[in-house]
Phi, psi and omega in degrees: 000319178294319183294319179300317180303310178300327182284321177300314179295323176298321181290323179296318178296314178302314180297318171299317172294337182273330174292319176303318176290320177299317186287326178297320185300319179303332175261351191228332185284148180300131192308316183303319178288330181284321178297322178300304192297325181276330184279330185297306177310318174289318178295318182295319180294318188285327175289333187281317170309318178291328178289327183276338169298325182293315182297320170306325180279331179286323172302306186297323186285319187284325188262325183269311177133166181308316185295321176298325172290320177294323182296320177293337177291329171302317192288341188310310183294336173294313179302318180292317176298321180294309180304333182286316173299316181296323176291323185299318178280316183294306180297316183297305180302314188294320178305309185294321174297320178309307185301305187301318182291320180294331179273003180060031177264077191285335187289315186287324173306311176302321170297330174293324182297314175303318173294325171306311184290321181286320174299316183292325181292314181290317179294310184298323180282320178295312177303309180307314193294318189293314181296308188302318186294325181244032194299311186290317174301323183289319183292322181290327175297328182283351179121003179300148168244177178305333182278313187278338185299304185309319179297307180299313179305309177309306194290313187287334180297308183296321183290329175294323179298327181258021189289332177293334189280318185295312174308311186300308186307308185287319183293317182296319183295320173307316180299320181299314179307307183297337182275009179079037182233051180304319178300310183301321181295321187287313181300325168306314177293311175302316178299312184299318178296305179309308182295318185297326181288318184298313179292332177293320179294317180294314185284312195273311182281314185275303184280343184058045174276359178068215187287331174300324176299323176296319180295312180297319174302318181292304191296309181301316181288334179283326180288323179290321178295321173303312177303329181283327175296311181295323175302318175296321187278353182267354177288102185302343184276356175274137179307313178260103180211164186288139174194172183290157171088354182253001189260347176288132182288136175250120187311314183296329181280319177297326182286326172292319179304310179291323175307309171294326190269354175305315185305298185298323182292325178286332179290320174295323184287322171308311178300315181305303178303326181293310186294326184298306180300307179304311174309317184286326176287322180293330177286323187288317188266339188223352180079194188287335177290330173297328179291322181288333178284331178293317181301322178284324176299324185287323179302315178295318177305306188296327178299304186289327189292326180297327172297324183287329181290321167305321167296314178295319172303314178299324178287329183312303183290334175295304182299312181305313187296305182307320190285311176300330174280357190057040173258071192291329175297318179288326184293311189282340173288322168300321176294310182300318178303315183291322178299313178298319176295303183307323177286321177294319172310308187279344169284317168310307172311318188283325169294316178294325174288330177288314195267335192227036184297323184288315179297326176297317184294334190280351181283338184263335190199161169254354183290124182303310179295317181291330176307311186295315182290322182293311183303315183292317184298319179304314179298312186291317181290338176259008192304310182237018189299348180287337181286343187284339178305311178294318182296321180290322179295316170297323179300312185287335176298311187294331171286334181279345174261014175082010178270069186297319184288322170306311181299317188291318176304315171294325177293314180294326188300318179308315189257302190289315190267329182260299183305308189296318174290320184296316181299330178282313182292308193299323176292345174292342176250325183241006173060242180291319179304322177305323176288323182287321183295331182298335180286312177289333179300311176301315179301319183287318182294318184293320179297314179294330183285319190285320185297309178301325179288327176292317182308313182303307181293328173293326172297327178287329175294323185289329177297318184282330180287332176287340182286000000 
C-alpha cells in the first residue's frame, strides 16, 4: 500500500514537472519553434477532418448524383448544431480540467471528466430524440425540397442515431488534450479519418449503399475511436481516469463548463443560422443545383480554413501565457507570425481557386451544370477570402487574452451582422449572383472592422510598456 502511494505521488510529481517545464518554454523558447510545435498537431487533426468531409461529399456526388450532394448541403446546419452542443461541453470541460490539473486538484479534475461523460449522454440523447421526432419539418425549414428531402433524411437519420457517440468522441478528445495528451488526441482524429475513408469506399462505392453508407461510415469510425478513448481513460495508473463516483452532476462544475463553453456554442449556432438562411436563399433564387454548388464551394472554403484554425489553436496558449507574464513583445510577435502563416495558407487556397475552379468542382460531381455553377461559386466565395486569415487570427488573439466580448463580437460580425443582411438585400438587385456577392463583401468588411480594433489595443500595450 505504501509502495503504491509512493508510486502515485511520484507520477503526480512527474506530471507537475512536465507541466512546469512546458509552461516555462512558453515564455522562453523561440516563438517560431513554439508556434510550429503547438500548431502542427492541431493543423494535422483539423485538416484531416476537413479531408474526410470532402471525400464523403466527393463520393456521394460522383456515385449517387448531384441531387444527393445538394441534400447533403441541407444537413450542414444539423451538423453545426450538434457541434455547438458538443463544443459547449468539450471546450468548457477541457478548459476547467486544464486549470485543475495545473492546481494539482486531481479530485475535481476527475469529477469534471465524469461530468463531461454524463453531460454528453444527456445532451446527445435529448438532441437525437427531438430531432428525429421532427426531422422532416426541420429539414424543410433548413431549405430541403421534394427532391433533396429523401437524401437529407436518409443521411441525418443515421447521423442522429449515432449522435451520442459523436458528442462523446469530440468531448473525450478535448479532455485528452487537456490531460496533456495532444498527440493521442491527434491520433484519435487521424484514425477516425482513415477508418472513415476506408468505410466510405466500402459502403458507398463497393456495396452501393448511397448516402446512408456515408453516414454509417462516419458513425462507425467515431464509435471505434471512442472505444479507444475510453480504453485510455480506463487506465488507473493515469491521474485522470474513469472510476466510480465521478459521474453525478455537480452544479458548480456544470456551471463552470457552460460558462466557458458558451462562446464556441454561440459561434456554432450562428454558423447554423447562416447556412439555413443561405440554403433557403440559394433554393429561392437558383434551385437545388445552386444549393449543391454552395455545398461544394463551402467544402473548398472550409478545407483551407481548417489549416488556419490549426494555426489559431497553436497560437492561443503561447499568447495567453505571455500576456499573463506581461511579455507583450513575445505575445505580439506570436500574433503577427500567426497572421503571416494564416494569410499565406489562404493565399495558396485563393490562387488554386482562381486558377482551377472547374477542376476542383469535378472532384465532387460529373454533372456539367453543377460543375459550372460550383466553379463560379468557388471563385466568388474565395474572391477576397485571404483577408479572413488575419481576421480569424486576431479574433482568437482577443479570446486568448481574455477579451471574450471582443472576440465574440468579431466572430459574429462577419456572419451574423454583415453576411445575413447582405445575403438578404443583394439578391434583390443581382438575384442569384447577389447571394454569392454577399460572402466576399462580408469577408472584406469584417476584416476592415478587425484591423482598427487590433491597432487600438496595440496602442494600449505600447502605453503599458513605456510606463
